[in-house]
XYZ file of C-alpha atoms in Angstrom:
274
model
C -153.392 -158.092 -112.017
C -157.130 -158.597 -111.605
C -158.725 -157.175 -108.470
C -159.068 -160.576 -106.570
C -155.492 -161.566 -107.179
C -154.404 -157.871 -105.258
C -156.799 -158.551 -102.720
C -155.212 -161.768 -102.276
C -151.709 -160.683 -102.398
C -152.809 -158.085 -99.433
C -154.413 -160.617 -97.569
C -151.361 -162.848 -97.614
C -148.745 -159.900 -97.013
C -150.793 -159.213 -93.970
C -150.313 -162.804 -92.345
C -147.048 -164.091 -90.582
C -145.447 -166.996 -92.936
C -142.660 -168.924 -91.999
C -140.696 -171.336 -94.534
C -143.572 -171.579 -96.854
C -146.045 -172.289 -93.641
C -148.506 -170.012 -92.341
C -148.517 -169.248 -88.381
C -151.689 -169.934 -86.856
C -152.747 -169.775 -83.228
C -155.117 -172.165 -81.982
C -157.040 -172.053 -78.730
C -157.377 -174.989 -75.951
C -160.188 -173.524 -74.285
C -161.143 -175.237 -70.999
C -163.570 -175.590 -68.260
C -162.017 -176.771 -65.253
C -163.557 -179.600 -63.070
C -166.330 -177.796 -60.930
C -166.457 -180.923 -58.236
C -164.108 -183.074 -56.813
C -163.926 -186.379 -58.643
C -165.620 -189.732 -57.166
C -162.688 -191.485 -55.208
C -161.418 -194.885 -56.214
C -162.641 -197.795 -54.165
C -158.908 -198.078 -52.996
C -158.913 -194.295 -52.106
C -162.590 -195.079 -50.381
C -160.794 -197.856 -48.177
C -157.758 -195.753 -47.295
C -159.402 -193.050 -45.942
C -161.807 -194.958 -43.870
C -158.965 -197.122 -42.509
C -156.972 -193.970 -41.658
C -159.798 -192.269 -40.240
C -160.136 -195.251 -37.969
C -156.541 -195.410 -37.123
C -156.922 -191.639 -36.278
C -159.681 -192.482 -33.721
C -158.333 -195.434 -32.250
C -154.805 -193.407 -31.235
C -156.456 -189.983 -30.479
C -155.905 -189.072 -26.821
C -159.536 -189.541 -24.609
C -161.464 -186.480 -24.331
C -161.543 -185.418 -20.371
C -165.454 -185.830 -20.371
C -165.685 -185.841 -16.507
C -163.741 -182.801 -16.269
C -166.001 -180.462 -18.709
C -169.392 -182.269 -17.903
C -171.224 -183.187 -14.834
C -172.025 -186.836 -14.901
C -175.646 -187.368 -16.457
C -176.299 -183.436 -17.403
C -178.157 -182.143 -20.275
C -174.605 -180.534 -21.554
C -172.804 -184.264 -21.736
C -175.693 -185.798 -23.310
C -175.480 -183.652 -26.028
C -171.810 -183.209 -26.243
C -171.948 -187.122 -26.819
C -175.101 -186.842 -29.289
C -172.934 -184.213 -31.416
C -169.366 -186.360 -31.726
C -171.717 -189.389 -32.858
C -173.442 -187.354 -35.804
C -169.880 -185.757 -36.466
C -168.704 -189.263 -36.625
C -171.636 -190.513 -38.791
C -171.395 -187.825 -41.163
C -167.700 -188.689 -41.696
C -168.264 -192.100 -42.627
C -171.307 -191.046 -44.867
C -169.111 -188.874 -46.996
C -167.403 -191.943 -48.264
C -170.724 -194.072 -49.543
C -174.025 -194.856 -48.159
C -174.361 -196.922 -44.954
C -177.339 -198.952 -46.640
C -174.942 -200.683 -49.431
C -175.247 -204.337 -49.611
C -171.585 -204.760 -49.511
C -170.207 -202.962 -46.755
C -166.352 -202.281 -46.172
C -164.552 -203.676 -43.105
C -164.364 -200.781 -41.245
C -167.889 -199.661 -42.099
C -168.891 -203.108 -40.256
C -166.700 -202.133 -37.403
C -168.352 -198.668 -36.610
C -171.938 -199.605 -37.869
C -172.947 -200.642 -34.125
C -171.480 -197.189 -33.171
C -173.070 -194.979 -35.821
C -176.624 -193.226 -35.097
C -179.367 -193.268 -37.208
C -180.130 -190.207 -39.220
C -183.650 -190.142 -37.326
C -182.155 -189.794 -34.034
C -180.803 -186.057 -35.199
C -182.613 -183.424 -33.393
C -185.915 -181.866 -35.598
C -184.840 -178.460 -34.945
C -181.600 -179.104 -36.981
C -181.771 -178.201 -40.991
C -181.396 -181.026 -42.981
C -178.432 -180.596 -45.577
C -179.255 -181.876 -49.063
C -176.853 -182.575 -50.940
C -176.961 -181.868 -55.065
C -176.995 -184.708 -57.408
C -173.529 -185.083 -59.082
C -175.212 -186.296 -62.514
C -176.760 -182.969 -63.951
C -179.915 -183.046 -66.648
C -177.276 -182.133 -68.986
C -175.656 -185.541 -68.412
C -178.649 -187.408 -68.937
C -179.681 -185.934 -72.632
C -176.035 -185.976 -73.279
C -176.336 -182.157 -74.301
C -172.404 -181.729 -75.189
C -173.407 -177.611 -76.041
C -174.091 -177.507 -71.775
C -171.332 -176.534 -69.749
C -173.023 -177.958 -66.897
C -172.121 -181.638 -67.635
C -169.095 -183.847 -66.698
C -169.078 -181.824 -63.468
C -166.000 -184.279 -62.501
C -163.685 -183.601 -65.968
C -162.045 -181.159 -67.965
C -164.236 -179.993 -70.607
C -162.580 -178.662 -73.707
C -164.023 -176.474 -76.630
C -164.069 -177.575 -80.451
C -165.839 -176.098 -83.217
C -166.776 -177.355 -86.727
C -165.995 -175.780 -89.949
C -168.313 -175.692 -92.831
C -166.508 -178.250 -94.809
C -166.457 -182.278 -94.870
C -163.176 -183.345 -93.601
C -161.179 -182.053 -90.835
C -164.216 -180.183 -90.026
C -163.465 -180.347 -86.223
C -161.019 -178.733 -84.193
C -160.102 -175.939 -81.586
C -160.631 -172.499 -82.640
C -157.483 -171.083 -84.551
C -156.671 -168.760 -86.916
C -153.841 -167.163 -88.638
C -151.691 -164.677 -87.016
C -151.100 -160.918 -88.508
C -147.309 -159.525 -88.429
C -148.594 -156.885 -86.148
C -149.870 -159.405 -83.400
C -148.444 -161.525 -80.630
C -149.969 -165.135 -80.222
C -152.294 -164.024 -77.605
C -153.845 -161.741 -79.443
C -154.209 -163.388 -82.582
C -155.796 -166.234 -80.292
C -158.342 -163.599 -78.419
C -159.146 -161.947 -81.671
C -159.883 -165.324 -83.413
C -161.773 -166.886 -80.466
C -164.263 -163.738 -80.372
C -164.472 -163.694 -83.981
C -165.305 -167.157 -84.472
C -167.396 -167.855 -81.406
C -168.523 -164.410 -79.928
C -167.782 -161.953 -77.198
C -170.177 -163.259 -74.922
C -167.560 -165.312 -72.797
C -165.322 -164.382 -69.716
C -162.034 -165.801 -70.575
C -158.669 -165.807 -69.096
C -155.111 -166.869 -71.112
C -152.921 -168.896 -68.721
C -149.901 -167.596 -70.483
C -148.111 -166.179 -73.358
C -146.439 -169.276 -74.310
C -147.931 -171.937 -76.447
C -148.707 -174.992 -74.979
C -148.302 -177.264 -78.101
C -147.309 -177.512 -81.532
C -148.954 -179.039 -84.620
C -147.777 -178.648 -88.617
C -149.391 -179.942 -91.449
C -149.527 -179.641 -95.251
C -152.533 -178.034 -96.966
C -154.210 -180.391 -99.765
C -152.671 -180.199 -103.349
C -155.795 -178.634 -104.704
C -155.479 -175.872 -102.184
C -151.848 -175.099 -102.557
C -152.393 -174.914 -106.298
C -154.798 -171.807 -105.765
C -153.010 -170.096 -102.877
C -149.200 -170.465 -104.084
C -148.132 -167.954 -100.963
C -148.596 -171.290 -98.509
C -147.921 -174.858 -98.380
C -149.325 -175.516 -95.187
C -149.906 -174.444 -91.511
C -147.951 -174.100 -88.344
C -150.469 -174.104 -85.228
C -149.187 -172.942 -81.916
C -151.865 -173.537 -79.123
C -152.674 -171.373 -76.434
C -154.405 -172.523 -73.460
C -156.956 -170.676 -72.031
C -159.612 -171.180 -69.443
C -163.609 -169.933 -69.700
C -165.191 -168.586 -66.195
C -168.442 -167.607 -67.405
C -170.583 -167.366 -70.673
C -171.117 -169.461 -73.737
C -170.031 -169.733 -77.481
C -172.275 -167.977 -80.133
C -171.154 -169.184 -83.844
C -171.091 -166.817 -86.498
C -172.321 -169.511 -88.812
C -170.095 -168.588 -91.520
C -166.635 -169.559 -90.169
C -167.930 -171.716 -87.603
C -171.122 -173.920 -87.708
C -171.290 -175.799 -84.772
C -169.456 -176.160 -81.560
C -169.203 -178.998 -78.341
C -167.894 -179.048 -74.960
C -166.117 -182.076 -74.712
C -163.719 -184.456 -72.512
C -160.121 -185.444 -73.690
C -161.755 -189.002 -74.613
C -164.645 -187.858 -76.504
C -162.368 -185.520 -78.561
C -161.600 -188.580 -80.393
C -165.027 -188.940 -81.463
C -165.102 -185.860 -83.483
C -161.440 -184.866 -84.724
C -158.982 -186.884 -87.275
C -157.125 -189.080 -85.940
C -153.747 -187.588 -86.902
C -154.958 -183.976 -85.419
C -155.931 -186.015 -81.906
C -152.504 -187.554 -82.191
C -150.951 -184.061 -81.952
C -153.492 -182.395 -79.275
C -153.980 -185.502 -76.649
C -150.984 -184.815 -74.544
C -151.632 -181.213 -73.990
C -155.011 -182.427 -72.599
C -156.117 -183.535 -68.855
C -157.311 -186.969 -68.150
C -159.508 -185.663 -65.837
């Protein structure tokens, strides 16, 4: 045998094989949502409805018992309650919208204007839910789509079936988690703080290799991929530019624009809609 044949044989003996299929560990690495999603219009109306009911049926507070009528303390307490009520309603949308909900109309006369708030109180500024990464559609940034779950997909240096989850062959001395962790570091670098959810796969995908590939690698006729779930807490991908030449953080709906249809059908049920 030639030297290359011996090296290929040693390499094939090193990998786990089942019924002629190479055992592969895939990594479904996700960044969970950073902020709560926007409420649905129906949810918004429901919460306002519940808030209004609670306000109507709440027992009256004995103001006269705790505060002297016309005192400064009584005035401050009433102003505070008005501000709390206005802030609660503002949490469900702007008070200046053209089409107001039924309960916003009811409470409009009772809500104080923000200009009435005491000047000695610090104004709270709410950050924009749309980031700069969203505006330029930077799919390499983890600061986009803050309301959605993002998944890491990587690009192999080939023309077809190039986009997929990070994955690699399982060696005979490894568990699926160990193989997944090793492949992730080899392909995407060791600059990420990653936690694997469990030791059992969340999905499975089996496929046959192209005929031209099988002829050159007679020891394999395909691969069985077991997907392991993991979360990223910090860091970023650094591709090796050998096995992997590009990467993207995308939502479930965006993945179908990158991967092959057959691949998407195999993995879609493992992914979150949000």
